[in-house]
Coordinates of C-alpha atoms and ligand atoms in Angstrom, one line a residue:
X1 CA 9.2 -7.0 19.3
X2 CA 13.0 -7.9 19.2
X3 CA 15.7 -5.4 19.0
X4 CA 16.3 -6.2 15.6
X5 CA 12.7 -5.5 14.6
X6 CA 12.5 -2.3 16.3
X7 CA 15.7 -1.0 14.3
X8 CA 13.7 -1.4 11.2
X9 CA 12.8 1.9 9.0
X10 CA 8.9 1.6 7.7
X11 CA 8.0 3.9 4.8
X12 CA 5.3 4.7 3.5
X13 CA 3.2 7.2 0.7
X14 CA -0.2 8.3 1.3
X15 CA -2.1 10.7 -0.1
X16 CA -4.6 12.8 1.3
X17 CA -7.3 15.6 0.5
X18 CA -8.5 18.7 2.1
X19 CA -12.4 19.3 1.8
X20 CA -14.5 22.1 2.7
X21 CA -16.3 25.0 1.8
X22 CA -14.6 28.2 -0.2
X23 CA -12.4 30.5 2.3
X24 CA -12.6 28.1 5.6
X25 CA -9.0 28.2 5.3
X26 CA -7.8 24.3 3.7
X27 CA -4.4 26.2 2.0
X28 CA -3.9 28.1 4.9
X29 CA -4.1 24.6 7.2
X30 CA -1.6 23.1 4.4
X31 CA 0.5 26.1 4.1
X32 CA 1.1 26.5 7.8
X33 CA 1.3 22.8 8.3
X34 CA 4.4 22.4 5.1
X35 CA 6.0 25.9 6.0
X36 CA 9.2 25.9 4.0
X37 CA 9.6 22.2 4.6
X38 CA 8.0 21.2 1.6
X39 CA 7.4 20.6 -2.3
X40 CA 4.5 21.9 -4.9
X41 CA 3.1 21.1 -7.8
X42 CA 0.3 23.2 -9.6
X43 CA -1.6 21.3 -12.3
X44 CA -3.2 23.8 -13.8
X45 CA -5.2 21.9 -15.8
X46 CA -7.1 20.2 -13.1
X47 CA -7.4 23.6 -10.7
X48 CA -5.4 21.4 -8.1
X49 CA -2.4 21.7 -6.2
X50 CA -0.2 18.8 -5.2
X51 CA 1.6 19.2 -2.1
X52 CA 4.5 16.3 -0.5
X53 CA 6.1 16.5 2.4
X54 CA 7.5 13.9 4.5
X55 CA 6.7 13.1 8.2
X56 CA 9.1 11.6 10.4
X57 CA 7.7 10.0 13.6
X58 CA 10.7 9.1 15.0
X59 CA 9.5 7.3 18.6
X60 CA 8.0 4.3 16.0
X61 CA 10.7 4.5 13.3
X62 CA 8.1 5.8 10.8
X63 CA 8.5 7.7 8.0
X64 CA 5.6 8.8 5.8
X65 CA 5.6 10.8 2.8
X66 CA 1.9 12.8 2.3
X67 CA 1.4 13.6 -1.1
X68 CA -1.6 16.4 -0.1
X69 CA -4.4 17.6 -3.0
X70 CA -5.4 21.1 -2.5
X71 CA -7.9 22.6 -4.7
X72 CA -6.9 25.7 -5.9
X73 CA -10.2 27.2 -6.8
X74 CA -13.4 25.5 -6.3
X75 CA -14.7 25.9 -10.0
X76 CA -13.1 22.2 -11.4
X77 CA -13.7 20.7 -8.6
X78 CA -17.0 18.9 -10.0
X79 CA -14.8 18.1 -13.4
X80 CA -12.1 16.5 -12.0
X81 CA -13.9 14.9 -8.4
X82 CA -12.8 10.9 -9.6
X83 CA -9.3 11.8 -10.3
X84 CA -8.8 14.1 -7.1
X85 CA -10.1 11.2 -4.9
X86 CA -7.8 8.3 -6.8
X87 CA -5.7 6.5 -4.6
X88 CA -6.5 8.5 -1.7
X89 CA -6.5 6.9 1.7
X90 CA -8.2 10.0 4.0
X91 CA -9.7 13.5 4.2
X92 CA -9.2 16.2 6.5
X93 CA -12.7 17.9 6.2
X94 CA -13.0 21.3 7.9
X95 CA -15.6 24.0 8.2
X96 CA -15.3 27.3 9.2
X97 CA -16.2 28.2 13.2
X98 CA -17.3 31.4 12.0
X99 CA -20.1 30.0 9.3
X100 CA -22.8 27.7 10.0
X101 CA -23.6 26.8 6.1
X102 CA -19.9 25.5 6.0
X103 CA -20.6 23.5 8.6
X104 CA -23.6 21.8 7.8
X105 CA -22.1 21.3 4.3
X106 CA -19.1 19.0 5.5
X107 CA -21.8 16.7 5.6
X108 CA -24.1 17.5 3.3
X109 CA -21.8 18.0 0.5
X110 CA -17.9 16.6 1.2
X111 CA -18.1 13.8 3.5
X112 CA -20.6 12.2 0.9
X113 CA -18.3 13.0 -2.3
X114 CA -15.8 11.2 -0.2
X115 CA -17.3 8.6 0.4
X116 CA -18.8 8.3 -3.2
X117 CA -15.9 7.9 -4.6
X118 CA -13.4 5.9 -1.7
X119 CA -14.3 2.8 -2.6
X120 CA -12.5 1.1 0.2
X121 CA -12.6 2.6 3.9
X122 CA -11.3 6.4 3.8
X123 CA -10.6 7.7 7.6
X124 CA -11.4 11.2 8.1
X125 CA -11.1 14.1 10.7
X126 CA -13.3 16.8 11.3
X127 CA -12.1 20.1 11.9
X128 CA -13.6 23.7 13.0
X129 CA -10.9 26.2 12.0
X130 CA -10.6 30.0 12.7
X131 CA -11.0 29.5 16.4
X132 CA -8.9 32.8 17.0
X133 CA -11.9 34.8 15.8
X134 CA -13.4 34.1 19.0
X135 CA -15.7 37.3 18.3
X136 CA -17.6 36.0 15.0
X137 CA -17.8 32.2 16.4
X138 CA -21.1 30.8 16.0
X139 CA -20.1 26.4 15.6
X140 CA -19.5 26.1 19.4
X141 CA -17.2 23.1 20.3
X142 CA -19.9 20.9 21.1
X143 CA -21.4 21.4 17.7
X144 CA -18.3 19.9 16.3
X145 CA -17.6 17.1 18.9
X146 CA -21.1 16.0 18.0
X147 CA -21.0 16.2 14.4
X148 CA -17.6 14.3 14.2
X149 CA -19.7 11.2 16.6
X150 CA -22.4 11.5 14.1
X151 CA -20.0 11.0 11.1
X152 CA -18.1 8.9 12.5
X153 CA -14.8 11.1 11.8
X154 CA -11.8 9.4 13.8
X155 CA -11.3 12.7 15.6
X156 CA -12.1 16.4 15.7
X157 CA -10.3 19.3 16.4
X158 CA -10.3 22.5 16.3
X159 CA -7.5 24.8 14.8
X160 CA -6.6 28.5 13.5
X161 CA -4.1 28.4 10.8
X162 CA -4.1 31.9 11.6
X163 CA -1.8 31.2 14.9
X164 CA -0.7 27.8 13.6
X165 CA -2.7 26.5 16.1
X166 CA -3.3 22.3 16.4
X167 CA -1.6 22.2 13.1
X168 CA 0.5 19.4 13.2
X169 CA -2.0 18.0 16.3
X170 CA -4.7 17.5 13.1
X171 CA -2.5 16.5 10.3
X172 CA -0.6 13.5 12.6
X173 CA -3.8 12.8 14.1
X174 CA -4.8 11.6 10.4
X175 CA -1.7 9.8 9.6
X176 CA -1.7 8.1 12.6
X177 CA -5.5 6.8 12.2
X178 CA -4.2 5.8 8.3
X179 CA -1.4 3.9 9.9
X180 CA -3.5 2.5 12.1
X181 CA -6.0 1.0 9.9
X182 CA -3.2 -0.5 7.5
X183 CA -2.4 -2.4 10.7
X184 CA 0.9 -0.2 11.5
X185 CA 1.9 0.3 15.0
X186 CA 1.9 3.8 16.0
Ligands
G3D201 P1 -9.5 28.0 1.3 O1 -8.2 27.4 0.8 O2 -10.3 27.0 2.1 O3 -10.3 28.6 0.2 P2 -7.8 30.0 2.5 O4 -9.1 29.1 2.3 O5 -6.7 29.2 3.1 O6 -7.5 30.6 1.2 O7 -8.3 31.1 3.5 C1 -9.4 32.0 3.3 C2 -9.2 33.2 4.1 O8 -9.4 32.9 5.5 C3 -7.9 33.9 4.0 O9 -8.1 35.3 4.2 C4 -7.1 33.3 5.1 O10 -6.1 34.2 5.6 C5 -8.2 33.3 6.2 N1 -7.9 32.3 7.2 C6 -7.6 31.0 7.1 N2 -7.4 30.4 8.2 C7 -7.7 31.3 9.2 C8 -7.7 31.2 10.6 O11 -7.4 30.2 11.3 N3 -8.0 32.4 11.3 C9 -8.3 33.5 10.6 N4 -8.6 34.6 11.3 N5 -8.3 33.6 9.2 C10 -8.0 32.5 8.6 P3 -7.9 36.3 3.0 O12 -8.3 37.6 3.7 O13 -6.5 36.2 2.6 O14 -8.8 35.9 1.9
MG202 MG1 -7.4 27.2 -1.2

């Protein structure tokens, strides 16, 4: 790459979702990952809110603007499923460490709506959240690691939103893997 090239600002808008059971903690993840750094947008009419913020990654002159769905109560969800997954280029799916039924329903029940209704490739990552309740765990690590292979999920991690743990770790590594796939250097 010349000097000239390297200079060169990329921009970009993608939006994303955030799957998963009731109460594993999807605002929390969004909340912790925007902090006051962001802007909102409740549509009321389809029980979803619409989060931005921008992302800078500075080291590959990058700047991408996430415009993030988060459903506000899981009661529309079935109503409005086509119009929550226009336009959207990946999913963050996460599960609960602490219950095995949200687990087994990233697959059962998220990953497949996502994949119903991306019609071209969707990239996703897996994550087990609440990992400071170490007490109440009962999705070891393994558990994850293999589900994510299994699903083919470009990466797992796992996170508490509770101590703002691999926060930004999960959301760049899903902008990264979107970049990625649209051919962008990262
Ligand atoms: P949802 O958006 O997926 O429905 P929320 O989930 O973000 O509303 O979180 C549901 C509950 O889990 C909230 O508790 C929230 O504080 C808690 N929670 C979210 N993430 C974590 C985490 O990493 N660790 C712990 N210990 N708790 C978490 P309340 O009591 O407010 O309902
Ligand atoms: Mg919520």
């Amino acid at each position: 790459m010349s000097t000239e090239e390297a200079k060169e600002l990329r921009e970009f808008v993608y939006k994303i979702v955030i799957l998963g059971e009731a109460a594993v903690g999807k605002t929390s993840l969004l909340n912790r990952f925007c902090e006051e750094n962001f802007q909102e947008d409740y549509k009321p009419t389809l029980g979803a809110n619409i989060i931005r913020k921008d992302v800078d990654l500075e080291e590959v002159n990058t700047k991408i603007r996430l415009i993030m769905w988060d459903l506000a109560g899981q009661e529309k969800y079935n109503v409005i499923r086509s119009m929550y997954f226009q336009g959207c280029e990946g999913a963050l799916l996460v599960y609960d460490v602490t219950r095995y039924n949200t687990f087994d329903s990233v697959k059962s029940r998220w990953l497949r709506d996502f994949k119903k209704y991306i019609r071209k490739e969707g990239v996703y990552v897996l994550i087990g959240n609440k990992i400071d309740l170490t007490d109440d765990r009962v999705v070891p690590t393994e558990k994850g690691k293999d589900l994510a292979e299994k699903i083919k999920a470009s990466h797992f991690i796992e996170t508490s939103a509770k101590l703002g743990e691999n926060i930004e770790e999960a959301f760049l590594l899903l902008v990264k893997q979107i970049l990625t796939n649209h051919g962008v250097n990262v």
